[in-house]
Coordinates of C-alpha atoms in Angstrom, one line a residue:
G20 CA 5.3 47.7 -24.9
K21 CA 5.2 47.9 -28.6
R22 CA 2.0 46.6 -30.0
K23 CA 1.2 45.3 -33.6
R24 CA -1.1 42.9 -35.3
L25 CA 0.3 39.3 -36.1
E26 CA -0.9 36.9 -38.8
G27 CA -3.2 34.4 -37.4
G28 CA -4.1 36.5 -34.4
D29 CA -7.6 36.9 -35.7
K30 CA -7.1 40.6 -36.0
K31 CA -6.6 41.1 -32.2
V32 CA -4.0 43.6 -31.0
V33 CA -1.1 41.8 -29.2
Y34 CA 1.9 42.3 -27.2
A35 CA 4.6 41.4 -29.6
D36 CA 7.5 41.9 -27.1
L37 CA 5.5 40.1 -24.3
D38 CA 4.7 37.2 -26.6
S39 CA 8.1 36.1 -27.2
R40 CA 9.4 37.2 -23.6
L41 CA 6.8 35.2 -22.0
F42 CA 7.4 32.2 -24.2
T43 CA 11.2 32.3 -23.2
W44 CA 10.3 32.8 -19.6
Y45 CA 7.8 29.7 -19.7
R46 CA 10.6 27.4 -21.2
S47 CA 13.0 28.5 -18.7
R48 CA 10.9 27.8 -15.8
R49 CA 9.7 24.5 -17.0
T50 CA 13.5 23.3 -17.5
D51 CA 15.2 25.1 -14.6
P52 CA 12.9 24.5 -11.3
N53 CA 15.5 26.9 -9.5
D54 CA 14.8 29.8 -11.9
Q55 CA 13.0 32.5 -9.9
S56 CA 13.0 35.2 -12.7
Q57 CA 10.0 37.5 -13.0
L58 CA 8.5 39.4 -15.9
N59 CA 7.8 43.1 -15.2
H60 CA 5.3 44.0 -17.9
S61 CA 1.9 45.6 -18.0
S62 CA -0.8 42.9 -18.0
P63 CA -3.1 42.4 -20.9
V64 CA -6.8 41.5 -20.6
S65 CA -7.3 37.8 -19.7
S66 CA -8.4 36.9 -23.2
W67 CA -4.9 37.7 -24.4
Y68 CA -3.3 34.8 -22.5
L69 CA -5.9 32.3 -24.0
R70 CA -4.7 33.6 -27.5
F71 CA -1.1 33.4 -26.3
L72 CA -1.3 29.7 -25.5
R73 CA -3.2 28.8 -28.8
R74 CA -0.2 30.6 -30.8
N75 CA 2.4 28.7 -29.0
G76 CA 0.8 25.2 -28.7
L77 CA 0.3 25.5 -24.9
S78 CA -2.7 24.6 -22.7
L79 CA -3.7 25.0 -19.2
Q80 CA -3.8 21.4 -17.7
R81 CA -4.9 20.2 -14.5
P82 CA -2.4 18.0 -12.3
K83 CA -3.4 14.4 -12.7
R84 CA -2.9 11.9 -9.6
Q85 CA -1.2 8.9 -10.5
D86 CA -3.5 5.8 -10.6
K87 CA -3.7 4.2 -7.2
V88 CA -6.0 1.2 -8.0
P89 CA -4.7 -1.1 -10.9
L90 CA -6.8 -0.8 -14.1
D91 CA -7.7 -4.7 -13.8
E92 CA -9.2 -4.1 -10.4
V93 CA -11.0 -1.0 -11.7
D94 CA -12.7 -3.2 -14.4
R95 CA -13.9 -5.5 -11.8
L96 CA -15.2 -2.7 -9.6
A97 CA -16.6 -1.0 -12.5
N98 CA -18.5 -4.2 -13.6
S99 CA -19.9 -4.6 -10.0
F100 CA -21.1 -1.0 -10.1
Y101 CA -23.1 -1.5 -13.4
M102 CA -24.5 -4.6 -12.5
F103 CA -25.9 -3.2 -9.4
N104 CA -27.6 -0.5 -11.2
R105 CA -29.2 -2.9 -13.7
R106 CA -30.3 -5.3 -10.8
A107 CA -31.8 -2.2 -9.1
S108 CA -33.8 -1.2 -12.2
S109 CA -35.9 -4.7 -11.7
W110 CA -37.0 -4.0 -8.2
S111 CA -40.2 -2.2 -9.0
I112 CA -42.7 -1.7 -11.8
R113 CA -41.3 -1.3 -15.4
R114 CA -41.6 2.0 -16.7
G115 CA -39.6 1.9 -19.9
P116 CA -36.4 0.4 -21.4
M117 CA -34.5 1.0 -18.1
G118 CA -37.1 -0.9 -16.1
A119 CA -38.1 1.0 -12.8
F120 CA -36.3 4.1 -13.8
I121 CA -36.5 7.0 -16.5
S122 CA -33.8 9.5 -17.1
E123 CA -35.4 12.2 -15.1
D124 CA -35.0 9.8 -12.0
I125 CA -31.4 9.2 -12.2
C126 CA -29.1 11.7 -10.6
N127 CA -25.3 12.0 -9.8
M128 CA -24.3 14.2 -6.8
D129 CA -20.9 15.3 -5.4
E130 CA -18.9 18.4 -4.1
F131 CA -15.7 20.3 -4.6
P132 CA -13.8 23.2 -3.1
L133 CA -13.8 26.4 -4.6
A134 CA -11.7 29.5 -4.4
L135 CA -13.1 32.9 -4.9
F136 CA -10.5 34.1 -7.3
G137 CA -7.7 32.2 -8.9
D138 CA -7.2 29.0 -10.8
Q139 CA -10.1 26.6 -9.8
A140 CA -8.3 23.5 -10.8
K141 CA -4.9 24.4 -9.9
R142 CA -4.0 24.3 -13.6
S143 CA -0.6 25.0 -15.0
V144 CA 0.9 25.8 -18.4
N145 CA 2.1 22.8 -20.4
D146 CA 2.8 21.8 -23.9
I147 CA -0.1 20.1 -25.6
G148 CA 0.0 16.2 -25.3
T149 CA 2.4 16.4 -22.5
S150 CA 1.2 14.2 -19.3
N151 CA 0.8 16.4 -16.1
E152 CA 0.9 13.6 -13.6
I153 CA 2.0 14.0 -9.9
N154 CA 2.2 12.1 -6.7
G155 CA 0.3 12.8 -3.5
Y156 CA -2.6 15.2 -2.6
I157 CA -3.9 18.2 -5.0
S158 CA -4.5 21.1 -2.7
N159 CA -6.9 24.0 -3.2
K160 CA -7.5 27.2 -1.2
R161 CA -11.0 26.8 -0.2
F162 CA -13.3 29.8 0.0
C163 CA -16.6 27.6 -0.2
T164 CA -17.8 24.3 -1.0
V165 CA -20.1 23.7 -4.0
L166 CA -22.5 20.7 -4.2
L167 CA -23.8 19.9 -7.8
T168 CA -26.7 17.5 -8.5
I169 CA -27.2 16.6 -12.2
F170 CA -30.1 14.5 -13.8
G171 CA -30.2 12.5 -17.0
K172 CA -32.9 14.8 -18.0
N173 CA -34.8 17.9 -16.6
Q174 CA -32.0 19.6 -14.5
R175 CA -34.0 20.9 -11.4
I176 CA -31.7 21.3 -8.6
K177 CA -29.8 24.5 -8.1
P178 CA -26.1 24.5 -6.9
V179 CA -25.6 24.5 -3.0
V180 CA -22.9 26.6 -1.7
L181 CA -21.7 25.9 1.8
F182 CA -19.8 28.6 3.5
K183 CA -17.7 28.1 6.4
G184 CA -19.3 29.9 9.5
K185 CA -22.2 30.2 12.0
G186 CA -24.5 31.8 9.2
N187 CA -25.0 34.9 11.5
I188 CA -25.6 37.3 8.5
G189 CA -28.1 40.0 7.9
V190 CA -31.3 39.8 5.9
N191 CA -29.8 42.5 3.5
E192 CA -26.7 40.3 2.6
R193 CA -29.0 37.2 2.1
E194 CA -31.2 39.2 -0.3
Q195 CA -28.3 39.9 -2.4
Y196 CA -27.3 36.4 -3.1
S197 CA -28.0 34.9 -6.3
K198 CA -31.5 33.6 -6.4
D199 CA -30.1 30.8 -8.6
V200 CA -28.0 29.3 -5.8
H201 CA -28.9 27.7 -2.4
V202 CA -26.7 29.1 0.2
I203 CA -25.9 26.8 3.3
F204 CA -29.1 24.9 3.4
T205 CA -30.1 22.1 0.9
P206 CA -33.2 22.2 -1.1
K207 CA -36.3 20.4 0.0
A208 CA -36.9 17.1 -1.5
V209 CA -39.9 16.5 -3.9
H210 CA -41.2 13.0 -3.6
D211 CA -43.6 11.7 -6.3
G212 CA -43.8 8.1 -5.4
H213 CA -41.5 6.8 -8.3
P214 CA -38.4 4.9 -8.0
K215 CA -35.1 7.2 -7.9
S216 CA -31.5 6.2 -8.6
F217 CA -29.0 8.2 -6.7
I218 CA -25.4 7.9 -7.7
A219 CA -22.7 9.1 -5.2
D220 CA -19.1 8.4 -4.4
S221 CA -17.9 6.1 -1.6
A222 CA -17.8 9.0 1.2
N223 CA -18.4 7.5 4.6
S224 CA -21.5 9.4 4.9
H225 CA -23.1 7.7 1.8
L226 CA -22.3 4.2 3.1
K227 CA -24.0 4.2 6.4
P228 CA -26.8 1.7 6.5
E229 CA -29.0 4.0 8.2
I230 CA -28.6 6.7 5.4
I231 CA -29.3 4.1 2.9
Q232 CA -32.5 2.7 4.7
K233 CA -34.0 6.2 5.0
L234 CA -33.6 6.8 1.3
R235 CA -35.1 3.5 0.4
K236 CA -38.1 4.0 2.5
K237 CA -38.5 7.0 0.1
N238 CA -38.1 4.7 -2.8
V239 CA -34.5 6.1 -3.7
V240 CA -31.9 3.6 -4.6
V241 CA -28.3 4.4 -3.6
S242 CA -25.8 3.3 -6.1
I243 CA -22.1 3.8 -4.8
I244 CA -19.2 4.4 -7.1
P245 CA -16.5 2.2 -5.9
K246 CA -13.6 3.7 -4.2
G247 CA -10.7 4.5 -6.5
C248 CA -13.1 4.6 -9.5
T249 CA -14.7 8.1 -9.5
Q250 CA -12.2 9.6 -12.2
Y251 CA -13.5 6.8 -14.5
L252 CA -17.3 6.3 -13.5
Q253 CA -18.4 9.4 -11.9
L254 CA -20.1 11.9 -14.6
L255 CA -19.4 14.9 -12.4
D256 CA -15.8 14.1 -12.3
T257 CA -15.3 13.0 -16.0
A258 CA -17.4 15.7 -17.9
V259 CA -19.0 18.3 -15.6
F260 CA -16.6 19.8 -12.8
S261 CA -13.9 20.8 -15.4
V262 CA -16.5 22.6 -17.6
F263 CA -18.2 24.5 -14.7
K264 CA -14.9 25.5 -13.2
N265 CA -13.6 26.8 -16.5
R266 CA -16.9 28.7 -16.8
Y267 CA -16.4 30.1 -13.3
Q268 CA -12.9 31.1 -14.2
A269 CA -14.2 32.9 -17.1
A270 CA -16.9 34.8 -15.2
D271 CA -14.2 35.4 -12.6
D272 CA -11.9 37.0 -15.4
E273 CA -14.6 39.2 -16.6
Y274 CA -15.3 40.7 -13.3
I275 CA -11.5 41.3 -12.7
D276 CA -11.2 42.8 -16.1
C277 CA -13.7 45.5 -15.0
Y278 CA -11.3 46.7 -12.4
S279 CA -8.2 46.1 -14.9
S280 CA -6.2 44.3 -12.1
R281 CA -7.0 42.0 -9.3
S282 CA -5.0 44.0 -6.9
K283 CA -7.5 46.9 -7.1
I284 CA -10.5 44.7 -5.9
K285 CA -11.0 45.5 -2.2
L286 CA -13.9 43.4 -1.0
T287 CA -15.5 42.7 2.7
A288 CA -16.3 39.2 3.6
K289 CA -19.9 40.0 3.1
Q290 CA -19.2 41.2 -0.5
Q291 CA -17.0 38.3 -1.2
R292 CA -19.8 35.7 -0.4
I293 CA -22.4 37.8 -2.5
L294 CA -20.0 37.9 -5.4
C295 CA -19.4 34.1 -5.0
T296 CA -23.0 33.2 -5.4
R297 CA -23.3 35.4 -8.4
L298 CA -20.4 33.9 -10.2
I299 CA -21.4 30.4 -9.5
S300 CA -24.7 31.1 -10.6
T301 CA -23.2 32.5 -14.1
A302 CA -21.0 29.4 -14.2
W303 CA -23.9 26.8 -13.8
I304 CA -26.0 28.5 -16.3
R305 CA -23.2 28.5 -18.9
T306 CA -22.3 24.9 -17.9
Q307 CA -26.0 23.6 -18.7
K308 CA -25.8 25.4 -22.1
R309 CA -22.3 23.5 -22.8
I310 CA -23.3 20.0 -21.7
D311 CA -25.9 17.6 -23.2
F312 CA -26.5 15.8 -19.9
E313 CA -29.0 13.3 -21.6
R314 CA -26.5 12.1 -24.0
A315 CA -23.7 12.3 -21.3
F316 CA -25.6 10.0 -18.9
L317 CA -26.3 7.6 -21.9
D318 CA -22.6 7.7 -22.7
I319 CA -21.3 6.8 -19.3
G320 CA -23.9 4.0 -18.9
Y321 CA -26.1 5.7 -16.2
T322 CA -29.0 5.3 -18.6
W323 CA -29.8 3.0 -21.5
V324 CA -32.2 2.4 -24.3
D325 CA -31.7 -1.3 -24.7
E326 CA -29.5 -4.4 -23.7
S327 CA -26.7 -3.4 -25.9
P328 CA -23.0 -4.0 -24.3
V329 CA -21.9 -0.6 -22.6
S330 CA -18.5 0.8 -23.3
I331 CA -17.3 4.1 -21.7
R332 CA -14.7 6.6 -23.0
T333 CA -12.8 7.1 -19.7
L334 CA -12.2 3.2 -19.1
K335 CA -10.7 2.0 -22.4
G336 CA -11.2 -1.7 -23.1
F337 CA -14.0 -2.1 -20.4
I338 CA -17.2 -3.5 -21.6
F339 CA -20.3 -4.2 -19.4
D340 CA -22.6 -6.9 -20.8
P341 CA -26.1 -6.7 -19.6
S342 CA -26.9 -10.1 -20.3
T343 CA -24.8 -11.3 -17.4
V344 CA -27.0 -9.4 -15.0
T345 CA -28.3 -11.9 -12.5
S346 CA -31.9 -11.5 -10.9
S347 CA -31.9 -10.3 -7.2
T348 CA -34.4 -9.2 -4.6
F349 CA -34.2 -5.9 -2.8
N350 CA -32.9 -7.8 0.3
D351 CA -30.3 -9.4 -1.2
D352 CA -28.3 -6.3 -2.2
E353 CA -29.3 -4.7 1.1
N354 CA -27.4 -7.6 2.9
E355 CA -24.3 -7.3 0.7
E356 CA -24.1 -3.6 1.3
N357 CA -24.6 -4.1 5.1
E358 CA -21.8 -6.7 5.2
E359 CA -19.6 -4.5 3.3
Y360 CA -19.9 -1.7 5.7
N361 CA -19.6 -3.7 8.7
A362 CA -16.3 -5.2 7.3
K363 CA -14.9 -1.6 6.8
K364 CA -16.0 -0.7 10.2
T365 CA -14.3 -3.6 11.8
T366 CA -11.3 -3.0 10.0
V367 CA -11.2 0.6 11.2
E368 CA -11.8 -0.5 14.8
E369 CA -8.9 -2.9 14.6
K370 CA -6.4 -0.5 13.5
K371 CA -7.5 1.9 16.2
R372 CA -7.0 -0.9 18.8
A373 CA -3.6 -1.8 17.4
H374 CA -2.6 2.1 17.6
I375 CA -3.6 2.2 21.1
C376 CA -1.6 -1.1 22.0

């Protein structure tokens, strides 16, 4: 198409006709769900689309699931979560403002699906400031699963990549994986004798008493984020995953641009796995440069420097007051967790019996 320089385009060469045609097409598809029209136009490089979004006041937005837990209930659960963390910090010798813990010993772990190519967050183009809420499950075509573990200070665990399969791969392929990523297996633990705080979501595997007991024998306190509250209280969800996925997408686009078109890329399963580890490595390195983890842990209340009240950006109006923390023993909280797990187990068994009947 005809090309020219537009004012405000930062002296970038743009496709003038494509700019107007694409915006008209976007408006048509947004207002008429039955519109099946397509644009037949040579594709510019991926960075052109980012400039197109900025010029027209648009953004790529992730679909947001409608809240399933009432906010007043979230406040109660959040208070319980922070209360547990403060109480757990008093179970061992005081090492600083956070009692038994220091920033290096507090971590948050979670996993998410990843597609080799394509939009990692299933984002869609929308006007800036417009809500993108949906009902139901947000699907994602999974190529692998990535597990990230972040610390309040001193990031020291590499991303773990889980590929589906038996792992019957050759030495040649394994040697080509990025050295900054662990594939299939988890890294060996390093135990220095000091207490650790392990923050995770409420997946069933994290709630099993036998797992919690094994970790506590290693002086690791498991702090479970209440079900339905991860979008407010899990740092990986509120600040890390989105940055990582954007960096992965950028690395993805850079690779595709080398071939001018994704349709020209033909990779074997082996080559796809190798490429995936390298893209993840690049994305993780860029993510660490973008995020101040020490500040992020402090802002969400995982770490603290004094006994000041805690308010978090993701849960407006919520304030946790450390002065309300009651003293407890190790066994008190252990018994509470066992009771909660047994109650959930009983409920599941009752539902199974009712279904059989």
